[in-house]
Each structure stands twice: as structure tokens, then as C-alpha cells.
Amino acid sequence: MIVPSPIVAPSILAADFAHLADEVRAVENAADWLHVDVMDNHFVPNLTIGLPVVQSLRAATQLPFDVHLMIEDPRRWAPGYADAGAYNVTFHAEACDDPVALAKDLRSAGAKAGLAIDRDTPIEPYLELLPSFDTLLIMTIKAGFGGQRFIPQLLDKVRAARRHVDSGHLELRIEVDGGIAADTIEQAAAAGADAFVAGTAVYGAADPAEAVRRLRGLAERAASGA
Ligand code: DX5
Ligand code: ZN
């Protein structure tokens, strides 16, 4: 297993939305990416933030934005997030009938392209599409809400993806999202994930920056097999 150094992406879904800029600055020197969950109350029942908030937030931090679109019709909306300066834009496989075409659009708009796989979606049909993507986000919960319990069985998808990425020498981050915390990140890293979204585990901590560093240390150790 050839795994690059782990990325930790705090999810602002668990932050105080009345003080978003301050919450982002709290992890500015510790995080690798900032994970931004966009939900439309259609693809998932929950509703969060959209483009205007992402545009405003873009000016408030240097952190690369890892935008996770849990929305219907991503072909209509996703390129706008690339135009707004997102580093990586991830959309759900379940919401898109031509993921490769949208990945191309995102890359031409200057962003990395990410494909997300929800809890009940098998990974196998999507493995052959991975050369068109820069990140593969494997949900370790059902998408829609923070604070849910990590589902360890979903790491089988991470293992399958890691095998595929390594054997095909693909340059692709394998990201996990949902219930990632000090007691779950090591198993996700050992399964082959190399990017870790954490909402509650970061913003529920007394010191969010310290929580990020601790998570990264645990992931590094697990990935090196220590
Ligand atoms: C949920 C979101 C997650 C969420 C994770 O659908 O995609 O990014 O913020 O929250 P925790 O880390 O609390 O499980
Ligand atoms: Zn997310």
C-alpha cells in the first residue's frame, strides 16, 4: 500500500454558523483542507449553506476548500463552486448520470474533481471511472447529518478502492467522511484512506486545532503500520 501523507479536513458543519470565519481561523494552521458540506434538502433531508456563503468564506481563509455537494443536479451547480475558488469539488455518484463529464467540467474550471459514494451504493461500478477523478469520498455514514456513528463495514469499500488505486497507479485521494474521530481514524487509515473529514471530533473539542493534529498523528501512525 503506497499512501501519501494524510490530509485532515475539518467539517464546518459542526462549527458555529454564526461565527464561521472565526471557526475557520481556529483550524487555519492545523488543517490541510476545510470541508464544506452543501446540502439542498432534496438529495438529503438537511439544508445547510450554498454558494454565497462559500464565496464569502473564501475571502476569510487561506485553507483549500473541499466542497462536498449533497445536492441534486450537480451538473448545474458544481462548476459554480469551482469558479468560487474551491480546491476540490465532490459530487455524489447517486445524483449524476454522467460523472465523467462533470469531472471534466470541474477540472476545466480549475478545480480537482471528487466522486462521493453514499452508504448504500456499491463501489464496484465506479472504480473504472476513477482516472477521471482526483478524490474519491467514501461515506462512512449515511450522508445528511453530522454526529452519526461510524459504520466500520463501509471500510470494505475503502479497501477495494485502495487496491484499485494502487494496482492502477492512480493519483487519487481516498477520503472518508462520517464518524471519524480518535477511536475510528486508525481503522480507516489502515484500510487505505488518506484524507479524513472530521466535524464533531474537531469542533466538539475544546481545542479544534489540537484535535486536528492529534487525528493526523493517529492516521500517520496507522498508515505506517506502527
Ligand atoms: C454528513 C457530512 C459530514 C459531516 C461529518 O453528511 O458529509 O461531512 O460533517 O460529521 P461528523 O464528523 O460529525 O460525523
Ligand atoms: Zn461531508
Coordinates of C-alpha atoms and ligand atoms in Angstrom, one line a residue:
M1 CA 0.0 0.0 0.0
I2 CA 1.5 3.3 -1.1
V3 CA -0.3 6.0 0.8
P4 CA 0.6 9.7 0.7
S5 CA 0.7 11.7 4.0
P6 CA -2.7 12.0 5.4
I7 CA -5.0 15.0 5.0
V8 CA -7.3 16.1 7.7
A9 CA -10.3 18.2 6.7
P10 CA -12.4 19.7 9.5
S11 CA -16.1 19.9 8.5
I12 CA -17.6 23.3 9.3
L13 CA -21.0 21.5 9.5
A14 CA -20.1 21.1 13.2
A15 CA -19.0 24.7 13.7
D16 CA -20.9 27.7 15.0
F17 CA -22.6 29.0 11.8
A18 CA -23.0 32.5 13.5
H19 CA -19.2 32.8 13.6
L20 CA -18.0 30.9 10.6
A21 CA -14.9 33.0 9.9
D22 CA -13.7 32.6 13.4
E23 CA -14.3 28.9 13.4
V24 CA -12.3 28.5 10.2
R25 CA -9.4 30.6 11.7
A26 CA -9.4 28.3 14.7
V27 CA -8.1 25.4 12.4
E28 CA -6.2 27.6 9.9
N29 CA -2.7 26.5 11.0
A30 CA -3.6 22.9 11.7
A31 CA -5.9 21.7 8.9
D32 CA -5.0 20.6 5.4
W33 CA -8.3 21.3 3.8
L34 CA -11.6 22.8 5.0
H35 CA -14.5 20.5 4.3
V36 CA -17.7 22.4 3.3
D37 CA -20.9 20.4 3.3
V38 CA -23.5 21.8 0.9
M39 CA -27.0 20.2 1.4
D40 CA -30.1 21.1 -0.6
N41 CA -33.0 19.5 1.3
H42 CA -33.6 17.3 -1.7
F43 CA -30.7 14.9 -2.2
V44 CA -30.5 14.8 1.6
P45 CA -33.2 15.9 4.0
N46 CA -31.0 18.5 5.6
L47 CA -30.3 22.1 4.4
T48 CA -27.0 23.9 5.0
I49 CA -25.2 26.6 3.0
G50 CA -24.7 27.4 -0.6
L51 CA -22.6 29.4 -3.0
P52 CA -22.9 32.9 -1.4
V53 CA -21.6 31.6 1.9
V54 CA -18.8 29.7 0.2
Q55 CA -17.9 32.9 -1.7
S56 CA -17.8 35.0 1.4
L57 CA -15.8 32.4 3.4
R58 CA -13.3 32.1 0.5
A59 CA -12.0 35.6 1.4
A60 CA -11.7 34.7 5.1
T61 CA -9.1 32.0 5.0
Q62 CA -6.1 30.6 3.0
L63 CA -7.2 27.0 3.5
P64 CA -8.1 24.9 0.4
F65 CA -11.9 24.3 0.3
D66 CA -13.0 20.7 0.0
V67 CA -16.6 21.2 -1.1
H68 CA -18.9 18.2 -0.6
L69 CA -22.1 18.7 -2.6
M70 CA -25.0 16.7 -1.3
I71 CA -27.4 18.1 -3.9
E72 CA -29.5 17.1 -6.8
D73 CA -28.5 18.2 -10.3
P74 CA -24.8 18.8 -9.6
R75 CA -24.1 19.4 -13.3
R76 CA -26.0 22.6 -12.9
W77 CA -24.4 23.8 -9.6
A78 CA -21.0 22.2 -9.1
P79 CA -19.0 24.3 -11.6
G80 CA -20.0 27.5 -9.7
Y81 CA -18.1 26.2 -6.7
A82 CA -15.0 25.7 -8.8
D83 CA -15.4 29.3 -10.1
A84 CA -15.7 30.4 -6.5
G85 CA -12.2 29.1 -5.8
A86 CA -12.9 25.7 -4.3
Y87 CA -9.8 23.5 -4.4
N88 CA -11.8 20.3 -4.7
V89 CA -15.4 19.8 -5.6
T90 CA -17.0 16.5 -4.8
F91 CA -20.5 15.5 -6.0
H92 CA -22.5 12.3 -5.4
A93 CA -22.5 9.4 -7.8
E94 CA -26.1 8.8 -7.0
A95 CA -27.1 12.3 -8.2
C96 CA -25.3 12.3 -11.5
D97 CA -25.9 10.3 -14.7
D98 CA -22.6 11.3 -16.3
P99 CA -19.9 11.6 -13.6
V100 CA -17.0 11.7 -16.0
A101 CA -18.5 14.6 -18.0
L102 CA -18.9 16.6 -14.8
A103 CA -15.4 15.7 -13.6
K104 CA -14.1 17.2 -16.9
D105 CA -16.1 20.4 -16.4
L106 CA -14.8 20.8 -12.9
R107 CA -11.2 20.3 -14.0
S108 CA -11.6 22.8 -16.8
A109 CA -13.0 25.2 -14.3
G110 CA -9.7 24.8 -12.3
A111 CA -10.8 22.5 -9.5
K112 CA -10.0 19.0 -8.5
A113 CA -12.9 16.6 -9.1
G114 CA -14.3 14.4 -6.5
L115 CA -16.8 11.5 -6.6
A116 CA -18.8 10.6 -3.4
I117 CA -20.3 7.2 -2.7
D118 CA -23.1 7.1 -0.2
R119 CA -23.7 4.4 2.4
D120 CA -25.9 2.2 0.3
T121 CA -24.1 2.5 -3.0
P122 CA -21.6 -0.2 -4.1
I123 CA -18.2 1.0 -5.2
E124 CA -17.5 -1.5 -8.0
P125 CA -19.4 0.2 -10.8
Y126 CA -17.4 3.4 -10.2
L127 CA -13.9 2.0 -9.9
E128 CA -13.3 2.2 -13.7
L129 CA -14.2 5.9 -13.6
L130 CA -11.5 6.9 -11.1
P131 CA -8.9 8.0 -13.6
S132 CA -11.2 11.0 -14.3
F133 CA -11.2 12.0 -10.6
D134 CA -8.8 13.4 -8.0
T135 CA -10.6 12.4 -4.9
L136 CA -13.0 9.5 -4.0
L137 CA -15.1 10.3 -1.0
I138 CA -16.4 7.1 0.7
M139 CA -19.2 7.9 3.2
T140 CA -18.7 6.0 6.5
I141 CA -22.3 7.0 7.5
K142 CA -25.4 7.8 5.5
A143 CA -24.9 11.3 4.1
G144 CA -27.0 14.1 5.5
F145 CA -26.2 14.8 9.2
G146 CA -23.1 15.2 11.4
G147 CA -22.7 13.4 14.6
Q148 CA -23.6 10.0 13.4
R149 CA -22.0 6.7 14.4
F150 CA -19.2 5.4 12.2
I151 CA -20.1 2.2 10.2
P152 CA -16.9 0.0 10.1
Q153 CA -18.4 -2.3 7.5
L154 CA -18.2 0.5 4.9
L155 CA -14.4 0.3 5.1
D156 CA -14.6 -2.7 2.8
K157 CA -15.2 -0.1 0.1
V158 CA -12.1 1.8 1.1
R159 CA -10.1 -1.4 0.9
A160 CA -11.5 -2.2 -2.6
A161 CA -10.7 1.4 -3.7
R162 CA -7.2 1.3 -2.3
R163 CA -6.4 -2.0 -4.1
H164 CA -7.7 -0.5 -7.4
V165 CA -5.8 2.8 -6.9
D166 CA -2.5 1.1 -6.1
S167 CA -2.7 -1.5 -8.8
G168 CA -3.6 1.1 -11.4
H169 CA -1.1 3.6 -10.1
L170 CA -3.8 6.2 -9.9
E171 CA -3.2 9.6 -8.3
L172 CA -6.3 9.8 -6.2
R173 CA -7.1 10.7 -2.6
I174 CA -9.3 8.2 -0.8
E175 CA -11.4 10.3 1.6
V176 CA -13.7 9.1 4.4
D177 CA -16.5 11.1 5.9
G178 CA -18.7 10.4 8.8
G179 CA -18.0 9.5 12.4
I180 CA -14.2 10.0 12.0
A181 CA -12.7 10.5 15.5
A182 CA -9.8 9.4 17.6
D183 CA -11.4 6.0 18.1
T184 CA -12.1 5.3 14.4
I185 CA -9.5 7.1 12.3
E186 CA -6.9 4.4 12.7
Q187 CA -9.0 1.7 11.2
A188 CA -9.9 4.0 8.3
A189 CA -6.3 4.7 7.7
A190 CA -5.3 1.1 7.9
A191 CA -8.0 0.3 5.3
G192 CA -6.3 2.7 2.9
A193 CA -8.0 6.1 3.4
D194 CA -5.6 9.1 3.1
A195 CA -8.0 12.0 3.6
F196 CA -10.2 12.3 6.7
V197 CA -13.2 14.5 7.3
A198 CA -14.0 15.3 10.9
G199 CA -16.8 17.5 12.1
T200 CA -17.8 16.7 15.6
A201 CA -14.3 15.4 16.6
V202 CA -12.8 18.7 15.7
Y203 CA -15.4 21.4 16.5
G204 CA -16.7 19.5 19.5
A205 CA -13.2 19.6 21.0
A206 CA -12.1 22.2 23.5
D207 CA -9.1 23.0 21.1
P208 CA -10.1 22.3 17.5
A209 CA -6.5 22.8 16.2
E210 CA -5.1 20.4 18.7
A211 CA -7.8 17.9 17.7
V212 CA -6.8 18.1 14.1
R213 CA -3.1 17.5 14.9
R214 CA -4.0 14.5 17.1
L215 CA -6.2 13.0 14.4
R216 CA -3.4 13.4 11.8
G217 CA -0.9 11.8 14.1
L218 CA -3.1 8.8 14.6
A219 CA -3.7 8.4 10.9
E220 CA 0.0 8.7 10.2
R221 CA 0.8 6.0 12.7
A222 CA -1.9 3.6 11.4
A223 CA -0.9 4.1 7.8
S224 CA 2.8 3.3 8.6
G225 CA 1.6 0.1 10.3
A226 CA 3.1 1.2 13.7
Ligands
DX5_1 C1 -22.5 14.5 6.7 C2 -21.3 15.3 6.2 C3 -20.1 15.2 7.0 C4 -20.3 15.6 8.5 C5 -19.5 14.7 9.3 O1 -23.3 14.1 5.6 O2 -20.9 14.9 4.9 O3 -19.0 15.9 6.5 O4 -19.9 16.9 8.8 O5 -19.7 14.9 10.6 P1 -19.1 14.0 11.8 O6 -17.6 14.1 11.6 O7 -19.6 14.7 13.0 O8 -19.6 12.6 11.5
ZN2 ZN -19.1 15.9 4.1

